[in-house]
Coordinates of C-alpha atoms in Angstrom, one line a residue:
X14 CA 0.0 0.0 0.0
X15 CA 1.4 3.2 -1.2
X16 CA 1.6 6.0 1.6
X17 CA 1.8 9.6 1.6
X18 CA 4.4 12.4 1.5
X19 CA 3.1 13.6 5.2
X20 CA 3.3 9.3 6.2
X21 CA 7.0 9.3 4.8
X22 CA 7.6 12.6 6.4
X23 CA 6.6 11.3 9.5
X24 CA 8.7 8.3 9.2
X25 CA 11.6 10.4 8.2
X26 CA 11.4 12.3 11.8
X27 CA 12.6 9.7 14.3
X28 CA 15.8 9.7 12.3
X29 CA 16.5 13.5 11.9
X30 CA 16.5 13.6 15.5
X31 CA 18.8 10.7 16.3
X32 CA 22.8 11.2 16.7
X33 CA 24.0 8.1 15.1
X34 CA 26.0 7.3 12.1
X35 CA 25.6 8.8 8.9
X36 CA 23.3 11.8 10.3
X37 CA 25.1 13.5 13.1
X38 CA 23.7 15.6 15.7
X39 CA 24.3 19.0 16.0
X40 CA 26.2 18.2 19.5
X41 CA 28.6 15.7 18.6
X42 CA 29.7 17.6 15.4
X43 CA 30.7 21.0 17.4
X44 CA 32.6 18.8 19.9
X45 CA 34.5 17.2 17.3
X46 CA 35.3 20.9 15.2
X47 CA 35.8 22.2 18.9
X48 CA 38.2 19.3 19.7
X49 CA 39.9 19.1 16.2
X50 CA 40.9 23.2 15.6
X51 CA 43.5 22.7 19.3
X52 CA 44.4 19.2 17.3
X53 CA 45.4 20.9 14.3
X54 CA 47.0 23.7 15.3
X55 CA 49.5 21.8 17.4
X56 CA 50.1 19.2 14.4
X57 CA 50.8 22.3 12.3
X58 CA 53.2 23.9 15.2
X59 CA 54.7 20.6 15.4
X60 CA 55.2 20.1 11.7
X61 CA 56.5 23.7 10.9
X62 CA 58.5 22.6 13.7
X63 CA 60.2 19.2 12.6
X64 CA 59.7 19.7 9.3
X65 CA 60.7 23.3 8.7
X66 CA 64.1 22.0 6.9
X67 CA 61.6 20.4 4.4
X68 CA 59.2 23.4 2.8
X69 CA 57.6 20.9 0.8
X70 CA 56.3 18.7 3.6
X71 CA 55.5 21.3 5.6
X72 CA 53.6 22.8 2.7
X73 CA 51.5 19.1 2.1
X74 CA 51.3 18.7 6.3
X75 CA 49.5 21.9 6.5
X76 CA 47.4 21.4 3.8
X77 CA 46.3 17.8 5.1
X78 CA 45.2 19.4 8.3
X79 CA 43.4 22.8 7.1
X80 CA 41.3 19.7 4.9
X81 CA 40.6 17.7 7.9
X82 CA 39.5 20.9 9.5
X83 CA 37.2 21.8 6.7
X84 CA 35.8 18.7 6.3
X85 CA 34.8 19.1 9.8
X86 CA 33.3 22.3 8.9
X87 CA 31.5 21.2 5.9
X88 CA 30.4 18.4 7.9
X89 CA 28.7 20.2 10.6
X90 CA 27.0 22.4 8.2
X91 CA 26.1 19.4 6.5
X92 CA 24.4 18.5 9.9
X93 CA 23.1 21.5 10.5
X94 CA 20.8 21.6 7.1
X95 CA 20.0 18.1 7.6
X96 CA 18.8 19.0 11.2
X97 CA 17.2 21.9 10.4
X98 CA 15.6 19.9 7.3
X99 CA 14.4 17.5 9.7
X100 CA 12.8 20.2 12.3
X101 CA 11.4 21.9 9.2
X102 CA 10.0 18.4 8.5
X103 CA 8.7 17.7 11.3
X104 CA 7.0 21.2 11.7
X105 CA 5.1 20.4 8.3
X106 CA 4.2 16.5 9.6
X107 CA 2.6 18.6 13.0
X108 CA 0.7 21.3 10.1
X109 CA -0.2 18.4 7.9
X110 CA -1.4 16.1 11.1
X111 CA -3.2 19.4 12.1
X112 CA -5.0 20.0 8.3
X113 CA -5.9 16.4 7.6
X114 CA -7.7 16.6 11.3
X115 CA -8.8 20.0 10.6
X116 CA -10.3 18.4 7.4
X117 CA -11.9 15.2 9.0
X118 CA -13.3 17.7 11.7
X119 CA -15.1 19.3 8.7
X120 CA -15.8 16.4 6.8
X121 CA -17.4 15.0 10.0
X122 CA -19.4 18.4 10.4
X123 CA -20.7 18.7 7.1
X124 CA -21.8 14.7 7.1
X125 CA -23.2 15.3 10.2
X126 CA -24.9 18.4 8.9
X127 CA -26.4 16.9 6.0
X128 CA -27.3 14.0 7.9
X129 CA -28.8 16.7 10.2
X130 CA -30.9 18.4 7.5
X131 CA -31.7 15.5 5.8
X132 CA -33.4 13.9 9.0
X133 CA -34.8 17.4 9.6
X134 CA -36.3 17.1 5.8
X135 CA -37.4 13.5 6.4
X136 CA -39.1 14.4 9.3
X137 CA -40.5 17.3 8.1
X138 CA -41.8 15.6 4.6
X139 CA -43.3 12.3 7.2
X140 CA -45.2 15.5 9.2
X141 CA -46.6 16.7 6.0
X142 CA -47.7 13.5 4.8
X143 CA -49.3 12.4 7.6
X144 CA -51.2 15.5 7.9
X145 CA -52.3 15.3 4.3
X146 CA -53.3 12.1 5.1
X147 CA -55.3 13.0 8.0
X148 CA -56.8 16.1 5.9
X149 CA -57.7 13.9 3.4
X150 CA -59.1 11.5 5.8
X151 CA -61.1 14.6 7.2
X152 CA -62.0 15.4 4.6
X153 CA -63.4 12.1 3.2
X154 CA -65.2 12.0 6.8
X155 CA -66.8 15.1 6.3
X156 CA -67.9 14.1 2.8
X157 CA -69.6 11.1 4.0
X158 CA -71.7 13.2 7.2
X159 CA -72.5 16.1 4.5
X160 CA -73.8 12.9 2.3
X161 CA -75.1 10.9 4.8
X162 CA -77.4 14.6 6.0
X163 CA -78.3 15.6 2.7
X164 CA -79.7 12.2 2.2
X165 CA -82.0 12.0 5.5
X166 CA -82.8 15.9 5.3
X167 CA -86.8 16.0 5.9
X168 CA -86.5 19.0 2.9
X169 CA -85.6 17.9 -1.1
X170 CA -82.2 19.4 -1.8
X171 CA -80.9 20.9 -5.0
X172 CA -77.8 22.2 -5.7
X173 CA -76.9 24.0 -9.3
X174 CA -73.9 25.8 -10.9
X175 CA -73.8 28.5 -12.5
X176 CA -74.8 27.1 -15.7
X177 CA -78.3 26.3 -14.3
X178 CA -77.5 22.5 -13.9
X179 CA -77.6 20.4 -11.0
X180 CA -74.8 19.5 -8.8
X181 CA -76.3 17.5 -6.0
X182 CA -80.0 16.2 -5.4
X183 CA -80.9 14.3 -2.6
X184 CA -83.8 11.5 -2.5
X185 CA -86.4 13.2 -1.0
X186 CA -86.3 15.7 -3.5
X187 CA -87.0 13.3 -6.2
X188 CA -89.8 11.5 -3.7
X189 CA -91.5 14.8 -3.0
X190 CA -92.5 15.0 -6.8
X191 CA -92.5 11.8 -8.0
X192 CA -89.6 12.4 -10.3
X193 CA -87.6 9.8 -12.4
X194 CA -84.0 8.7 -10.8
X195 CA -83.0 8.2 -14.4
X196 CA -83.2 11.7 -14.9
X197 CA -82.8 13.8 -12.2
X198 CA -79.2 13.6 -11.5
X199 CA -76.1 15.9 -11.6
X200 CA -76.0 17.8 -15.2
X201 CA -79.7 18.2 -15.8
X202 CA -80.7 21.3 -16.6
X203 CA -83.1 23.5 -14.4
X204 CA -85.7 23.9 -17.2
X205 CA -85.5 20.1 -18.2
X206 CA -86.3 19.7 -14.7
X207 CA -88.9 21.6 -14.2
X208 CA -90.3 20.2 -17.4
X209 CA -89.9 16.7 -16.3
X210 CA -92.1 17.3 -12.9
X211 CA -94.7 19.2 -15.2
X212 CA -94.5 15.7 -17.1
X213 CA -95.5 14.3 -13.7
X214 CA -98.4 16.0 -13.2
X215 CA -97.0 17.8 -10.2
X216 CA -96.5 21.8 -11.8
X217 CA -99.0 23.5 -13.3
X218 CA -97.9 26.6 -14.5
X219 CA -95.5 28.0 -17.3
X220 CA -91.7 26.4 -17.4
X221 CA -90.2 29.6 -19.2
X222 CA -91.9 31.8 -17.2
X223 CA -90.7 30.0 -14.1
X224 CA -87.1 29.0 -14.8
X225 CA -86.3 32.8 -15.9
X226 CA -88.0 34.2 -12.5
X227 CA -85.7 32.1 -10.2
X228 CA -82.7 32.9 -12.5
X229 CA -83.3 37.0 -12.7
X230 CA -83.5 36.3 -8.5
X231 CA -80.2 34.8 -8.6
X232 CA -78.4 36.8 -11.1
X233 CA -80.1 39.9 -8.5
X234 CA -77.8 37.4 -5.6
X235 CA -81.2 37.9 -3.4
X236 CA -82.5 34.9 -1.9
X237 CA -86.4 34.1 -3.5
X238 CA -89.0 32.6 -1.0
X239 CA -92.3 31.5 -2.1
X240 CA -94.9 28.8 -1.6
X241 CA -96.6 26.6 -4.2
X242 CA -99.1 24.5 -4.6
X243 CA -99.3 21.4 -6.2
X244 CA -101.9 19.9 -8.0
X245 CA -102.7 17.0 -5.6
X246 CA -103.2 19.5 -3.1
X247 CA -100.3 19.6 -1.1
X248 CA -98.1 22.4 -0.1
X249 CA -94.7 23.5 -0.9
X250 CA -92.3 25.7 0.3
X251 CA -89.5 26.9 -1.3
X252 CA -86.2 29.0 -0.8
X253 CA -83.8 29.5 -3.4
X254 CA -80.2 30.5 -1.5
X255 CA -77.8 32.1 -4.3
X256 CA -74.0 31.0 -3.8
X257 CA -70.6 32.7 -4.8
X258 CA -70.2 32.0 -8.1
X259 CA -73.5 32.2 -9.4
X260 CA -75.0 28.9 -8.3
X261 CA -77.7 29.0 -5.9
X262 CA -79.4 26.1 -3.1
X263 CA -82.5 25.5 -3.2
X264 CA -84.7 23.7 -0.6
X265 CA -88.4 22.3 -1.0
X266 CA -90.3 21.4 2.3
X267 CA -93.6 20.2 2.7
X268 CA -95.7 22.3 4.7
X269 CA -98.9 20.8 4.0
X270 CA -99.6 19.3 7.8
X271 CA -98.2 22.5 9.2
X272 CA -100.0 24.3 7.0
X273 CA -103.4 22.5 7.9
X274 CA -102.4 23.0 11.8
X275 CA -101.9 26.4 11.1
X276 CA -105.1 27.1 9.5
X277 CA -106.9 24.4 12.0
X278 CA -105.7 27.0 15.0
X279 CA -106.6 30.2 13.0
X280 CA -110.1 29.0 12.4
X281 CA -110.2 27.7 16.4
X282 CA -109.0 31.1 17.4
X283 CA -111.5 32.8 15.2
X284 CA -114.0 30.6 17.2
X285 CA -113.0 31.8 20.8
X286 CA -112.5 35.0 19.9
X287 CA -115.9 35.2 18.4
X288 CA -117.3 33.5 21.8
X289 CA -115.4 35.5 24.2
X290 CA -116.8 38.5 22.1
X291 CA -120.1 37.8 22.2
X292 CA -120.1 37.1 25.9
X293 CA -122.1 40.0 28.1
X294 CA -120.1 39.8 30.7
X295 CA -116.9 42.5 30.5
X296 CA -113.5 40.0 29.6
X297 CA -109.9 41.1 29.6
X298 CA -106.7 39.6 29.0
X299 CA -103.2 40.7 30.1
X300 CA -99.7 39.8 29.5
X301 CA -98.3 38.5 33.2
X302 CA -94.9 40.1 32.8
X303 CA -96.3 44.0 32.4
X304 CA -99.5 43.3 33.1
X305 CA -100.8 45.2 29.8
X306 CA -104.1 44.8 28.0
X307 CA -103.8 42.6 24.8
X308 CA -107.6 41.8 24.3
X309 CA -110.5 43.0 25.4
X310 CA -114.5 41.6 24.0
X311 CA -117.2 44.1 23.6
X312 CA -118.8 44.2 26.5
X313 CA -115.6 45.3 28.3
X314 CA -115.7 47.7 26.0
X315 CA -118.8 48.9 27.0
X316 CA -117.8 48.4 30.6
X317 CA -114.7 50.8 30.4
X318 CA -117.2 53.0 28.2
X319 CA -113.2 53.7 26.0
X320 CA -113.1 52.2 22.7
X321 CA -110.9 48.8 22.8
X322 CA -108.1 50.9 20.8
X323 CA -107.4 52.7 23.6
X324 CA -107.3 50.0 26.1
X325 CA -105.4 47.6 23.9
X326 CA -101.4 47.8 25.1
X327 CA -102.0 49.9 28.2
X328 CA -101.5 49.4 31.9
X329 CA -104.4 50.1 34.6
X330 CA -102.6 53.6 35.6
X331 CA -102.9 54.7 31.9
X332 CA -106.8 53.9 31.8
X333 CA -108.7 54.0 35.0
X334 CA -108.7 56.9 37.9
X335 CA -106.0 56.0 40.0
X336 CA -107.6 54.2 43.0
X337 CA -109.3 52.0 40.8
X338 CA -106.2 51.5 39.0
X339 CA -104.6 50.5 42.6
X340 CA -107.2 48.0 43.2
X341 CA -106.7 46.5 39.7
X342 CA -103.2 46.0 40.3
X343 CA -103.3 44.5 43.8
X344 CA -106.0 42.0 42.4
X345 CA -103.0 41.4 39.5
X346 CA -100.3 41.0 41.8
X347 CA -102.0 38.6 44.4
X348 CA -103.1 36.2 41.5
X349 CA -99.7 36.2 40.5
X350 CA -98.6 35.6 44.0
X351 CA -101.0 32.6 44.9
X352 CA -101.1 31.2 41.0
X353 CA -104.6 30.3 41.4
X354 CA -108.1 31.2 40.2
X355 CA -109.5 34.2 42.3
X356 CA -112.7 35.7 43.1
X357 CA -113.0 38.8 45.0
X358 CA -115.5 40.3 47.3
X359 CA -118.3 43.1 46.1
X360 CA -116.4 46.3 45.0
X361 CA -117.2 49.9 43.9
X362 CA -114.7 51.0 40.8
X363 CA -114.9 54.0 39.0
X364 CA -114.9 53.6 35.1
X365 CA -112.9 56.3 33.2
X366 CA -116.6 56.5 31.0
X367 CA -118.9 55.0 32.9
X368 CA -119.2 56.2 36.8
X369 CA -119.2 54.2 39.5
X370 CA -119.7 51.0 38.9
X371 CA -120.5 48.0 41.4
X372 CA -118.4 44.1 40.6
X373 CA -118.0 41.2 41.8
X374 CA -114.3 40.3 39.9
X375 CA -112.6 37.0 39.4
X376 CA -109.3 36.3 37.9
X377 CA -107.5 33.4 36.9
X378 CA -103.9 33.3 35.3
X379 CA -103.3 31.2 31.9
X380 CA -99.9 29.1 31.8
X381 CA -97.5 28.9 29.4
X382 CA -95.4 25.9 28.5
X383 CA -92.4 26.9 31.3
X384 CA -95.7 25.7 33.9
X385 CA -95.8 29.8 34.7
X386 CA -98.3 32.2 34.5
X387 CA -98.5 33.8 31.2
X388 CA -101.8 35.2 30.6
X389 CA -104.0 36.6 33.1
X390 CA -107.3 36.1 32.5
X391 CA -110.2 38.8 34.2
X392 CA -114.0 38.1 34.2
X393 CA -116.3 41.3 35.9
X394 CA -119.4 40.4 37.1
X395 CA -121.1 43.6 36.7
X396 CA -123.8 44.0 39.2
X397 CA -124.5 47.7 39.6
X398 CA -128.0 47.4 37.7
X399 CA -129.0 44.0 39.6
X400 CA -128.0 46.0 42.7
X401 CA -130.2 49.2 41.4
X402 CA -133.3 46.9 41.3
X403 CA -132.6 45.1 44.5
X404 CA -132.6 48.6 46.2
X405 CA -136.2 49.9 43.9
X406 CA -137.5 46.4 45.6
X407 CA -136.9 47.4 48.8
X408 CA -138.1 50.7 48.4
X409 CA -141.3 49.5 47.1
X410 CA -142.0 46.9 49.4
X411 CA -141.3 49.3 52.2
X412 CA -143.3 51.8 50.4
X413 CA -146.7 53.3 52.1
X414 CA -148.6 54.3 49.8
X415 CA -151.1 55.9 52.0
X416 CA -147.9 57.8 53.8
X417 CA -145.9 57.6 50.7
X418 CA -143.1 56.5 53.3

């Protein structure tokens, strides 16, 4: 396996910084230079000195020794480079140890941070997808209520776009007028429709005339209400709901039962009313909360001796002389007290148009659904004129004629 310039340079260090042969030490070669310049210069004394008779020798002697002491020199520079070669060496192993961690600390951040961010994105991308999958299972939840509803709604349901067509239409819609399955369905036109339950039997008027009233309504984005009736006698309501858009809702409820209750009590009520009005005894009727006069039959009319107009939404204090008015309202408040019928000892009242007047009243109070009173309801026994004749019986039965006494 081949290694690296910084793996050989490392190798290489060991040995710059050893002593032994071949690659000196700095030490060892300045002793030896140290120890070799004394050497030479008493081998050259000595020779100039034994020698001087022979120039020549003397000449090669000295030369032999300033050699030997340059080789030393050259040798301890040599030593010196190499050592400093070596330091410089090892100086660039320590940089190159330093980068190649440097670089695995980087290489281990940036793995980490892209292992970081891409569990951060894997996460993030599993949240999204599980809440799209819960919105869509919300949604498909939803879908099915809003279905299952609009297909046990009590009213038919339609639902068109803005082309006039239908959307949605639930079952009852299509049981309410007999209509075909076949073809009432989503993409049928409004006038085919209305065509097809005029085909039925169940619509009698004109198809033109009423597919372009509902649409001027719509296109006018005001919601059209209105009641029809169809030719097997039953009745229909209907409320056309425009949408954003230009679609519109429209609901058809059968209010032929209510309808029939509602004319049942309006008949009934015309019936009490037209009892309690043709009762001669004086009859009133207040509300419990304010105690005001909300009805009132002829002969209380005639009783007050005001016209029912002025008595109708009025307290005692804005009709009667105040005393009477007093009397009234204790009466009031002690029914509402006890919550039971009434009936009151012989009184003398003054009428705002008819004087003094002499009654036996009663009152009972009329309960609403919450078990409390609601109405309360006042009969007047009126017995000023009985109590007239009782008093002319008297007289005349006392009477002398003879005496006239």
């Amino acid at each position: 396996m081949s290694k690296s310039p910084t793996d050989r340079i490392g190798q290489a260090d060991p040995k710059a910084n050893r002593t032994g042969r071949g690659r000196p030490g700095r030490p060892r070669t300045l002793y030896l230079i140290v120890a070799a310049v004394p050497v030479a210069t008493a081998l050259i004394t000595a020779g100039n000195v034994f020698l001087s008779p022979n120039h020549g020798i003397v000449a090669a002697f000295n030369l032999i020794v300033m050699s030997f002491i340059g080789f030393a020199v050259a040798r301890w520079f040599s030593a010196h480079r190499l050592l400093a070669k070596a330091q410089v060496s090892q100086a660039e192993v320590a940089t190159a140890r330093a980068v190649q961690d440097t670089l695995r600390a980087a290489e281990e951040a940036v793995r980490k941070a892209k292992q970081d961010k891409f569990d951060e994105r894997s996460n993030a991308a599993g949240a999204l997808v599980r809440e799209r999958q819960k919105s869509e299972h919300d949604r498909q939840e939803l879908n099915q209520q809003l279905a299952v509803a609009v297909a046990n709604m009590s009213q038919g349901l339609l639902m068109f776009d803005s082309n006039a067509r239908i959307v949605v239409c639930n079952e009852r819609y299509i049981e309410m007028y007999g209509l075909s399955p076949e073809i009432v369905k989503p993409g049928l036109a409004l006038r085919d429709l209305i065509a097809h339950r005029k085909e039925a039997g169940l619509f009698a008027g004109d198809v033109a005339q009423y597919c372009a009233a509902i649409l001027a309504s719509i296109k006018r984005g005001k919601t059209d209400s209105n009641t029809i009736e169809t030719t097997d006698g039953r009745t229909i309501h209907i409320v056309n709901q425009p949408m954003a858009g230009g679609g519109w809702v429209s609901t058809h409820e059968d209010i032929t039962e209510r309808r029939r209750a509602e004319q049942e009590v309006n008949r009934t009520q015309k019936f009490l009313f037209k009892v309690i009005e043709n009762v001669p005894a004086p009859i009133t009727v207040k509300d419990a909360r304010e105690l005001r006069y909300i009805l009132i039959n002829r002969a209380g009319e005639k009783f007050y001796g005001v016209p029912r107009t002025e008595i109708i939404g009025k307290t005692a204090h804005e009709i009667l002389p105040k005393a009477t008015a007093d009397l009234v309202v204790a009466h009031d408040r002690e029914l509402l007290r006890t919550k039971r019928e009434m009936s009151f000892s012989e009184q003398t009242v003054d009428m705002p148009g008819g004087g003094k007047r002499i009654v036996l009243p009663r009152r009972m109070p009329v309960y609403g659904e919450d078990g409390e009173p609601q109405f309360l309801l006042g009969l007047i026994d009126d017995v000023t004129e009985r109590r007239k004749a009782e008093a002319q019986l008297v007289r005349m039965v006392n009477h002398d004629p003879q005496t006239d006494l």
